[in-house]
Amino acid sequence: MRETYRKSVEKMPERPVAHRTLSDIAPEPLYTPEDLKDFCYEGKLGYPGEYPYTRGVYGSMYRSKLWTMRMFAGFGTAEQTNERFKKLLKAGQTGLSVAFDLPTLMGYDSDHPLSKGEVGKCGVAVSSLADMEILFDGINLEEVTTSMTINSPANAIWAMYLAAAKKKGYRWEKLGGTIQNDILKEFIAQKEFIFPPEPSVKLVIDTFEWGPKHVPKWNFISVSGYHIREAGSTAVQELAYTLADGFEYVEWALKRGLDIDEFAPRISFFFNAHNDFFEEICKFRAARRIWAKEMRHRYGAKNPQSWMLRTHAQTAGVSLTAQQPLINIARVAIQALAAVLGGTNSLHTDAYDEALALPTEESAKIALRTQQIIAYESGVTHTADPLGGSYYVEWLTDEMERQAMAIIEEIRRMGGVVRAIEEGYFLREIADASYRFQQEVERGERIIVGVNAFQDEGLQVPIQLIDPEVERVQAERLARVRRERDPEAVKQALAALRQAAKEGRNTMPYFVDCALAYCTLGEMMDELRAVYGVYEEPVLV
């Protein structure tokens, strides 16, 4: 083979581009059985639905049940987002995914001075149970699963959701969904933290302890590599850092004395689906195998449900270009196909205009239709793991597993994820990877269509802007909530939450009480700010 290839390139030289994956893995020109000569089918692959789950967590995969199709929705007021939810459900979406605005993500009410100019801009504004009730008005919460992208104030927002369900008569044991609740990746990449790392992780473990007893079908964390990748990491770094975060949460939960087989089945994951087609497929396969091995052999989980890595995926927002936005439809389709061939359990497809603004109703529908074409027209759902056994796919899955485990072991030697955050490890590594990629783009070694090659003016597309009137509507609603609620109930609920935080008790029951008393998000977070303090990221030199 190599001699044949040598002769071929003598006549026709290789193109002068980077023949390397986005993780800087250099594949051979061709793969043969020689590259898998020591490959163990049972140990590396097995069958879908069986350990080590490389080929998927369910035996029949998409022949029995398609992935959950979600579209990220959230903008302006709760009324506006509720209307978008209903339109997406009517268009065939099978699960809701809520984006919150920046003040909500940072634990501030919509009328706080720091919220000015940001209310409703990048997601829906939710400041109290009143907003949550409107957000899901007319939607059966026992029939639709809901994913909420919220981290630092996750306990409070989840409590509001549960309180809204309770007031409508829905049974918590029937509710399904996910809160992201992954504070470690905030310190690593997205930077929407409030409290220092240790009390922040403590709040996450409160949901691990409380969740399985009260909302058993709910995934109380979605360990998220997505934002790590969006910050500029490679696929291998995303894989390694995400799993390292997951293992860190497991270790904190075990230190609290929790039973691993009680909480581990409700841990879910969230990965990026980027442009490098085969690398993305192999990333999902390697993730399931690493998680299964470590949970079974390092942490001693006995329940096969604890070994299964179930994941949501979202196409890469960072790959979308403002130049020629309509060609983002092609990027999203390729990325979504990679996620499906990688065996994702849930999928969100970006809209083509998201590099410019929040998606319009039309662009969101096209993104959903992209998933439906893959599901119903492409034929890739007929068999589980259709690329399994490919010489290249199996070699690349092994190589990504090997490199990711080397990084995970390095983090363990440093003392774990929290210690690595404090030492600035992740910030440096991601910055270096992002810089290398940008240099390759600027040198023309990586072609970005419409950016450093094949440029033209492209078509102008309509964009959706948020009416600044949203701030007035939110301020009036908050004023009404504060005027009509029981002030003594509010005072008692907030005092109980602060005391529970001071004493190190589980905070979730107190968050629910606060939500039912119509305490605002800012009021709840202020109680914890008083106990835990506010984190300021150290300056690295």
Coordinates of C-alpha atoms in Angstrom, one line a residue:
M1 CA 0.0 0.0 0.0
R2 CA 2.7 2.5 1.0
E3 CA 4.6 1.9 -2.3
T4 CA 1.5 2.4 -4.3
Y5 CA 0.8 5.6 -2.4
R6 CA 4.4 6.9 -2.9
K7 CA 4.1 6.3 -6.6
S8 CA 0.8 8.1 -6.7
V9 CA 1.9 11.2 -4.9
E10 CA 5.0 11.4 -7.2
K11 CA 2.6 11.9 -10.1
M12 CA 0.0 13.9 -8.1
P13 CA 1.4 15.6 -5.0
E14 CA -0.7 16.0 -1.9
R15 CA -2.7 19.2 -1.6
P16 CA -0.9 21.8 0.6
V17 CA -3.4 21.8 3.5
A18 CA -3.2 20.4 7.0
H19 CA -3.8 16.6 6.7
R20 CA -4.4 16.5 10.4
T21 CA -7.6 16.4 12.5
L22 CA -8.6 19.4 14.6
S23 CA -6.9 17.7 17.5
D24 CA -3.6 17.6 15.5
I25 CA -3.8 13.8 15.0
A26 CA -2.2 12.9 11.7
P27 CA -4.1 10.0 10.1
E28 CA -2.3 7.7 7.6
P29 CA -3.4 7.9 4.0
L30 CA -5.1 4.5 4.2
Y31 CA -6.0 2.0 7.0
T32 CA -5.9 -1.8 6.6
P33 CA -6.2 -4.8 8.9
E34 CA -2.6 -4.3 9.8
D35 CA -3.5 -1.2 11.8
L36 CA -5.9 -3.3 14.0
K37 CA -3.9 -6.5 14.2
D38 CA -4.2 -6.7 18.0
F39 CA -7.8 -5.4 18.1
C40 CA -10.1 -7.3 20.5
Y41 CA -13.7 -7.2 19.4
E42 CA -15.2 -8.1 22.7
G43 CA -13.0 -5.8 24.7
K44 CA -13.1 -2.8 22.4
L45 CA -16.5 -3.0 20.7
G46 CA -18.9 -5.7 22.0
Y47 CA -22.5 -5.0 21.1
P48 CA -24.8 -2.0 21.4
G49 CA -26.4 -1.9 24.8
E50 CA -23.6 -3.9 26.3
Y51 CA -20.4 -3.0 28.1
P52 CA -18.2 -1.1 27.1
Y53 CA -21.0 0.6 25.1
T54 CA -18.6 1.8 22.4
R55 CA -21.4 1.1 19.8
G56 CA -24.2 2.8 21.8
V57 CA -26.0 2.5 25.1
Y58 CA -29.1 0.8 23.7
G59 CA -29.3 -2.5 21.9
S60 CA -31.5 -1.5 19.1
M61 CA -30.4 2.1 19.0
Y62 CA -32.4 4.2 16.5
R63 CA -34.4 1.3 15.0
S64 CA -36.5 1.5 18.2
K65 CA -36.2 5.1 19.4
L66 CA -34.8 8.1 17.6
W67 CA -32.7 10.6 19.5
T68 CA -34.6 13.4 21.2
M69 CA -34.8 16.4 18.9
R70 CA -34.3 19.7 20.7
M71 CA -34.0 23.2 19.6
F72 CA -32.5 25.8 21.9
A73 CA -35.2 28.4 22.6
G74 CA -35.4 31.3 24.9
F75 CA -35.5 35.0 24.3
G76 CA -37.3 38.1 25.6
T77 CA -40.1 37.5 28.0
A78 CA -41.6 34.2 29.2
E79 CA -44.6 34.8 27.0
Q80 CA -42.5 35.1 23.8
T81 CA -40.5 32.0 24.6
N82 CA -43.7 30.0 25.5
E83 CA -45.1 30.9 22.1
R84 CA -41.8 29.7 20.4
F85 CA -42.0 26.4 22.4
K86 CA -45.5 25.7 21.2
K87 CA -44.5 26.3 17.6
L88 CA -41.5 24.1 17.8
L89 CA -43.5 21.3 19.4
K90 CA -46.1 21.6 16.6
A91 CA -43.3 21.4 14.1
G92 CA -42.2 18.0 15.5
Q93 CA -39.7 18.8 18.2
T94 CA -39.7 16.1 20.9
G95 CA -38.1 17.9 23.8
L96 CA -37.8 21.5 25.1
S97 CA -34.4 23.2 25.6
V98 CA -34.4 26.5 27.5
A99 CA -31.8 29.2 27.1
F100 CA -31.7 31.9 29.8
D101 CA -30.5 35.5 29.5
L102 CA -27.3 36.7 31.0
P103 CA -28.8 38.2 34.2
T104 CA -30.5 34.9 35.0
L105 CA -27.3 33.0 34.3
M106 CA -25.4 35.2 36.7
G107 CA -28.1 35.1 39.4
Y108 CA -29.5 38.6 39.1
D109 CA -33.1 39.8 38.9
S110 CA -34.2 41.6 35.7
D111 CA -34.5 44.9 37.5
H112 CA -31.0 44.8 39.0
P113 CA -28.7 47.6 37.9
L114 CA -26.2 45.1 36.4
S115 CA -29.0 43.6 34.3
K116 CA -29.6 46.8 32.3
G117 CA -29.3 46.2 28.6
E118 CA -29.1 42.4 28.9
V119 CA -32.6 41.4 29.8
G120 CA -34.0 38.8 27.4
K121 CA -31.1 39.3 24.9
C122 CA -29.4 35.8 24.8
G123 CA -32.2 33.9 26.4
V124 CA -35.4 34.2 28.3
A125 CA -35.6 36.3 31.5
V126 CA -36.6 34.3 34.6
S127 CA -36.6 36.1 37.9
S128 CA -39.3 34.3 39.9
L129 CA -41.8 31.5 39.9
A130 CA -44.2 33.8 38.1
D131 CA -41.9 33.8 35.0
M132 CA -41.6 30.0 35.2
E133 CA -45.3 29.5 35.3
I134 CA -45.8 31.6 32.2
L135 CA -42.9 30.0 30.4
F136 CA -44.5 26.5 30.5
D137 CA -48.2 27.6 30.4
G138 CA -50.3 25.2 28.4
I139 CA -47.4 22.6 28.1
N140 CA -47.9 19.2 29.8
L141 CA -44.7 18.7 31.8
E142 CA -45.3 15.0 32.3
E143 CA -45.3 14.5 28.5
V144 CA -42.4 16.7 27.4
T145 CA -38.8 16.5 28.7
T146 CA -37.2 19.8 29.4
S147 CA -33.5 20.7 29.3
M148 CA -32.4 23.9 31.0
T149 CA -29.0 25.4 30.3
I150 CA -28.3 26.9 33.7
N151 CA -25.3 26.5 36.0
S152 CA -24.5 28.7 39.0
P153 CA -28.2 29.3 39.9
A154 CA -29.2 25.8 38.8
N155 CA -30.6 24.8 42.1
A156 CA -32.9 27.8 42.2
I157 CA -34.1 27.5 38.6
W158 CA -34.7 23.8 39.0
A159 CA -36.7 24.5 42.2
M160 CA -38.8 27.1 40.3
Y161 CA -39.5 24.5 37.6
L162 CA -40.5 21.9 40.2
A163 CA -42.6 24.4 42.0
A164 CA -44.4 25.4 38.8
A165 CA -45.1 21.7 38.1
K166 CA -46.3 21.1 41.6
K167 CA -48.8 24.0 41.4
K168 CA -50.2 22.6 38.2
G169 CA -50.7 19.2 39.8
Y170 CA -47.9 17.3 37.9
R171 CA -46.2 14.6 39.9
W172 CA -42.4 15.0 40.3
E173 CA -41.8 11.3 39.8
K174 CA -43.3 11.6 36.3
L175 CA -41.1 14.6 35.2
G176 CA -38.2 14.0 32.8
G177 CA -35.5 16.4 31.8
T178 CA -32.1 17.8 32.5
I179 CA -30.5 20.7 34.3
Q180 CA -27.0 21.5 33.0
N181 CA -25.7 22.2 36.5
D182 CA -22.1 21.8 35.5
I183 CA -20.2 24.4 37.4
L184 CA -16.7 23.0 36.8
K185 CA -16.9 23.9 33.1
E186 CA -17.9 27.4 34.0
F187 CA -14.5 27.8 35.8
I188 CA -12.8 26.1 32.8
A189 CA -14.4 27.8 29.9
Q190 CA -17.7 29.8 30.0
K191 CA -16.9 31.9 33.1
E192 CA -20.5 32.3 34.3
F193 CA -19.7 31.5 37.9
I194 CA -20.9 33.2 41.1
F195 CA -19.4 31.5 44.1
P196 CA -15.9 30.0 44.6
P197 CA -15.3 26.4 43.3
E198 CA -15.7 24.4 46.5
P199 CA -19.1 25.7 47.6
S200 CA -20.2 25.7 43.9
V201 CA -19.5 22.0 43.6
K202 CA -21.2 21.4 47.0
L203 CA -24.4 22.9 45.5
V204 CA -24.1 20.4 42.6
I205 CA -23.7 17.5 45.0
D206 CA -26.9 18.7 46.8
T207 CA -28.8 17.9 43.6
F208 CA -27.0 14.5 43.4
E209 CA -28.3 13.6 46.9
W210 CA -31.8 15.1 46.7
G211 CA -32.7 14.4 43.0
P212 CA -32.9 10.6 42.9
K213 CA -35.2 10.5 45.9
H214 CA -37.7 13.2 44.7
V215 CA -37.4 13.4 40.9
P216 CA -36.1 10.0 39.9
K217 CA -36.4 10.4 36.1
W218 CA -34.5 13.7 36.0
N219 CA -30.9 14.1 35.0
F220 CA -29.6 16.5 37.6
I221 CA -26.4 17.3 35.7
S222 CA -25.3 17.5 32.1
V223 CA -21.5 17.4 32.2
S224 CA -20.7 19.7 29.4
G225 CA -17.8 19.6 27.0
Y226 CA -19.7 21.8 24.6
H227 CA -18.6 25.1 26.1
I228 CA -15.1 23.9 26.5
R229 CA -15.0 23.2 22.8
E230 CA -16.6 26.6 22.0
A231 CA -13.8 28.2 24.1
G232 CA -11.2 26.8 21.6
S233 CA -10.2 23.4 22.9
T234 CA -9.5 20.5 20.6
A235 CA -11.8 17.4 20.4
V236 CA -9.4 15.4 22.5
Q237 CA -9.2 18.1 25.1
E238 CA -13.0 18.4 25.1
L239 CA -13.3 14.6 25.6
A240 CA -10.7 14.5 28.4
Y241 CA -11.8 17.6 30.3
T242 CA -15.4 16.7 30.2
L243 CA -14.8 13.2 31.5
A244 CA -12.4 14.5 34.1
D245 CA -15.2 16.8 35.3
G246 CA -17.6 13.9 35.5
F247 CA -15.2 11.8 37.5
E248 CA -14.6 14.8 39.8
Y249 CA -18.3 15.0 40.6
V250 CA -18.4 11.3 41.2
E251 CA -15.6 11.6 43.7
W252 CA -17.2 14.5 45.6
A253 CA -20.5 12.5 45.8
L254 CA -18.7 9.5 47.1
K255 CA -17.0 11.6 49.8
R256 CA -20.4 12.7 50.9
G257 CA -21.3 9.1 51.4
L258 CA -23.7 8.7 48.5
D259 CA -24.2 5.3 46.8
I260 CA -22.7 5.5 43.3
D261 CA -25.4 3.2 41.8
E262 CA -28.1 5.6 43.1
F263 CA -26.8 8.8 41.6
A264 CA -24.6 7.7 38.6
P265 CA -27.4 6.6 36.3
R266 CA -28.8 10.2 36.4
I267 CA -25.5 11.8 35.3
S268 CA -25.8 12.9 31.6
F269 CA -23.3 14.5 29.2
F270 CA -23.3 17.2 26.6
F271 CA -20.8 17.2 23.7
N272 CA -20.0 19.5 20.8
A273 CA -20.4 18.2 17.2
H274 CA -17.8 20.0 15.2
N275 CA -16.6 20.0 11.6
D276 CA -14.0 17.2 11.6
F277 CA -16.5 14.4 10.7
F278 CA -14.7 11.2 11.7
E279 CA -13.0 12.8 14.7
E280 CA -16.4 13.8 16.1
I281 CA -17.9 10.3 15.5
C282 CA -14.9 8.7 17.3
K283 CA -15.1 11.2 20.2
F284 CA -18.6 9.9 21.1
R285 CA -17.5 6.3 20.8
A286 CA -14.4 6.8 22.9
A287 CA -16.3 8.8 25.6
R288 CA -18.7 5.9 26.2
R289 CA -15.9 3.4 26.4
I290 CA -13.8 5.5 28.9
W291 CA -16.7 6.2 31.1
A292 CA -17.8 2.6 31.2
K293 CA -14.3 1.3 32.1
E294 CA -13.6 3.9 34.8
M295 CA -17.1 3.7 36.4
R296 CA -16.9 -0.1 36.5
H297 CA -13.2 -0.7 37.5
R298 CA -12.0 2.5 39.2
Y299 CA -15.2 3.5 41.0
G300 CA -16.7 0.1 41.6
A301 CA -20.2 0.8 40.2
K302 CA -22.2 -2.4 39.9
N303 CA -25.3 -1.3 38.1
P304 CA -24.8 -1.3 34.3
Q305 CA -26.9 1.9 34.2
S306 CA -24.0 3.5 36.0
W307 CA -21.6 2.5 33.3
M308 CA -23.7 4.1 30.4
L309 CA -22.7 7.5 29.2
R310 CA -25.8 9.1 27.8
T311 CA -25.2 12.3 25.9
H312 CA -26.9 15.3 24.3
A313 CA -25.0 16.9 21.4
Q314 CA -25.2 20.3 19.8
T315 CA -23.7 21.4 16.6
A316 CA -20.8 23.8 16.9
G317 CA -21.9 27.4 17.3
V318 CA -18.2 28.5 17.1
S319 CA -18.0 27.0 13.6
L320 CA -20.9 29.2 12.2
T321 CA -19.7 32.1 10.1
A322 CA -21.3 35.5 9.8
Q323 CA -19.9 35.5 6.2
Q324 CA -22.3 33.7 3.8
P325 CA -24.6 32.6 6.7
L326 CA -26.7 30.3 4.5
I327 CA -23.8 27.9 4.0
N328 CA -24.0 27.2 7.8
I329 CA -26.9 25.0 6.9
A330 CA -24.4 22.6 5.2
R331 CA -22.0 22.7 8.2
V332 CA -24.9 22.0 10.6
A333 CA -26.1 19.0 8.5
I334 CA -22.6 17.4 8.5
Q335 CA -22.1 18.0 12.2
A336 CA -25.5 16.6 13.1
L337 CA -24.8 13.5 11.0
A338 CA -21.6 13.0 12.8
A339 CA -23.4 13.2 16.2
V340 CA -26.0 10.6 15.0
L341 CA -23.3 8.2 13.6
G342 CA -21.5 8.7 16.9
G343 CA -24.6 7.5 18.8
T344 CA -25.9 10.6 20.5
N345 CA -29.1 10.3 22.6
S346 CA -30.3 13.8 22.1
L347 CA -29.4 16.5 19.5
H348 CA -29.7 20.2 19.0
T349 CA -29.0 21.7 15.6
D350 CA -27.9 25.3 15.4
A351 CA -29.7 27.7 13.1
Y352 CA -27.8 29.2 10.2
D353 CA -28.2 32.8 11.5
E354 CA -26.9 32.3 15.0
A355 CA -23.5 33.9 14.2
L356 CA -25.5 37.1 13.7
A357 CA -28.3 37.0 16.3
L358 CA -30.9 34.8 18.0
P359 CA -32.5 32.5 15.4
T360 CA -35.6 33.5 13.7
E361 CA -38.6 31.2 13.6
E362 CA -37.8 30.2 10.0
S363 CA -34.1 29.4 10.7
A364 CA -35.0 27.4 13.8
K365 CA -37.4 25.3 11.8
I366 CA -34.8 24.6 9.1
A367 CA -32.4 23.4 11.8
L368 CA -35.1 21.1 13.1
R369 CA -35.9 19.8 9.6
T370 CA -32.2 19.0 9.2
Q371 CA -32.5 16.5 12.0
Q372 CA -35.7 15.1 10.6
I373 CA -34.1 14.5 7.1
I374 CA -31.3 12.6 8.8
A375 CA -33.7 10.6 10.8
Y376 CA -36.2 9.7 8.1
E377 CA -34.5 10.0 4.7
S378 CA -30.8 9.3 5.1
G379 CA -31.0 5.6 6.0
V380 CA -28.3 5.9 8.8
T381 CA -30.8 4.8 11.5
H382 CA -31.4 1.4 10.0
T383 CA -28.4 -0.2 11.8
A384 CA -26.6 0.5 15.1
D385 CA -23.1 2.0 14.8
P386 CA -23.0 1.6 11.0
L387 CA -19.3 2.7 10.9
G388 CA -18.2 0.2 13.5
G389 CA -15.4 -2.0 12.2
S390 CA -14.0 0.6 9.8
Y391 CA -10.3 0.3 10.1
Y392 CA -9.9 4.1 10.3
V393 CA -12.8 4.6 12.7
E394 CA -11.6 2.0 15.1
W395 CA -8.0 3.2 15.0
L396 CA -9.1 6.8 15.6
T397 CA -11.4 5.8 18.4
D398 CA -8.5 4.0 20.1
E399 CA -6.1 6.9 19.6
M400 CA -8.6 9.5 21.0
E401 CA -9.2 7.2 24.0
R402 CA -5.4 6.9 24.5
Q403 CA -4.7 10.6 24.3
A404 CA -7.7 11.5 26.5
M405 CA -6.8 9.1 29.2
A406 CA -3.2 10.6 29.3
I407 CA -4.8 14.0 29.9
I408 CA -7.2 12.7 32.6
E409 CA -4.3 11.0 34.4
E410 CA -2.3 14.3 34.2
I411 CA -5.2 16.1 35.9
R412 CA -5.4 13.4 38.6
R413 CA -1.7 13.8 39.3
M414 CA -2.3 17.6 39.8
G415 CA -4.9 16.8 42.5
G416 CA -8.1 16.9 40.5
V417 CA -10.1 19.3 38.5
V418 CA -10.6 21.9 41.2
R419 CA -6.9 22.1 41.9
A420 CA -6.2 22.3 38.1
I421 CA -8.6 25.2 37.8
E422 CA -6.9 27.0 40.7
E423 CA -3.5 26.6 39.0
G424 CA -4.8 27.9 35.6
Y425 CA -4.1 24.7 33.8
F426 CA -7.3 24.6 31.6
L427 CA -7.0 28.3 30.7
R428 CA -3.5 27.9 29.4
E429 CA -4.1 24.7 27.5
I430 CA -7.3 25.9 25.8
A431 CA -5.7 29.2 24.9
D432 CA -2.7 27.5 23.4
A433 CA -5.0 25.2 21.3
S434 CA -7.1 28.1 20.1
Y435 CA -4.0 30.1 19.2
R436 CA -2.6 27.2 17.1
F437 CA -5.9 26.8 15.2
Q438 CA -6.1 30.5 14.5
Q439 CA -2.5 30.5 13.2
E440 CA -3.3 27.6 10.9
V441 CA -6.4 29.5 9.5
E442 CA -4.3 32.7 9.0
R443 CA -1.6 30.7 7.2
G444 CA -4.2 29.1 4.9
E445 CA -3.5 25.6 6.2
R446 CA -7.1 25.3 7.4
I447 CA -9.7 26.4 5.0
I448 CA -12.8 28.1 6.3
V449 CA -15.2 28.5 3.4
G450 CA -16.2 32.1 3.1
V451 CA -13.7 33.3 5.6
N452 CA -10.1 32.6 4.2
A453 CA -11.2 31.1 0.9
F454 CA -14.1 31.3 -1.5
Q455 CA -15.2 34.7 -0.2
D456 CA -18.1 36.7 -1.6
E457 CA -20.7 39.1 -0.4
G458 CA -23.2 36.3 0.2
L459 CA -27.0 36.8 0.8
Q460 CA -28.2 39.1 3.5
V461 CA -30.5 37.3 5.9
P462 CA -33.1 38.8 8.3
I463 CA -32.1 38.8 12.0
Q464 CA -34.1 38.8 15.1
L465 CA -33.6 41.7 17.5
I466 CA -35.0 41.8 21.1
D467 CA -37.4 44.7 21.8
P468 CA -36.0 46.8 24.8
E469 CA -39.5 46.9 26.0
V470 CA -38.7 43.5 27.6
E471 CA -37.0 45.3 30.5
R472 CA -40.1 47.3 31.3
V473 CA -42.4 44.2 31.2
Q474 CA -40.0 42.3 33.5
A475 CA -39.7 45.1 35.9
E476 CA -43.5 45.5 36.2
R477 CA -43.9 41.7 36.7
L478 CA -41.3 41.7 39.5
A479 CA -42.9 44.7 41.2
R480 CA -46.2 42.9 41.1
V481 CA -44.7 39.7 42.5
R482 CA -43.1 41.6 45.4
R483 CA -46.3 43.4 46.1
E484 CA -48.6 40.4 46.1
R485 CA -46.6 37.7 47.8
D486 CA -46.6 37.0 51.5
P487 CA -43.6 39.0 53.0
E488 CA -43.3 36.9 56.1
A489 CA -43.2 33.6 54.1
V490 CA -40.5 35.2 51.9
K491 CA -38.5 36.3 55.0
Q492 CA -38.7 32.8 56.6
A493 CA -37.8 30.9 53.4
L494 CA -34.8 33.0 52.7
A495 CA -33.6 32.8 56.3
A496 CA -33.9 29.0 56.2
L497 CA -31.9 28.8 53.0
R498 CA -29.1 30.9 54.4
Q499 CA -29.0 28.8 57.6
A500 CA -28.9 25.6 55.6
A501 CA -26.0 27.0 53.5
K502 CA -24.1 28.1 56.7
E503 CA -24.5 24.6 58.3
G504 CA -23.6 22.7 55.2
R505 CA -26.9 21.0 54.9
N506 CA -28.6 20.1 51.6
T507 CA -30.0 23.2 50.1
M508 CA -32.5 21.8 47.6
P509 CA -35.6 21.6 50.0
Y510 CA -35.0 25.2 51.0
F511 CA -34.7 26.4 47.3
V512 CA -38.1 24.7 46.6
D513 CA -39.6 26.5 49.6
C514 CA -38.2 29.8 48.4
A515 CA -39.6 29.2 44.9
L516 CA -43.1 28.4 46.3
A517 CA -42.9 31.6 48.4
Y518 CA -42.1 33.6 45.2
C519 CA -38.7 34.6 46.4
T520 CA -36.8 36.1 43.4
L521 CA -33.7 34.5 41.9
G522 CA -31.6 37.5 43.0
E523 CA -32.8 37.2 46.6
M524 CA -31.9 33.5 46.7
M525 CA -28.5 34.1 45.2
D526 CA -27.8 37.0 47.5
E527 CA -28.4 34.7 50.5
L528 CA -25.7 32.4 49.2
R529 CA -23.4 35.3 48.2
A530 CA -23.5 36.3 51.9
V531 CA -22.5 32.8 53.0
Y532 CA -20.1 31.7 50.3
G533 CA -18.7 34.9 48.9
V534 CA -18.2 35.8 45.2
Y535 CA -15.4 34.3 43.2
E536 CA -12.9 36.4 41.3
E537 CA -10.7 34.6 38.8
P538 CA -7.0 35.0 39.5
V539 CA -4.9 36.8 36.9
L540 CA -2.3 34.5 35.3
V541 CA 1.1 35.8 34.6

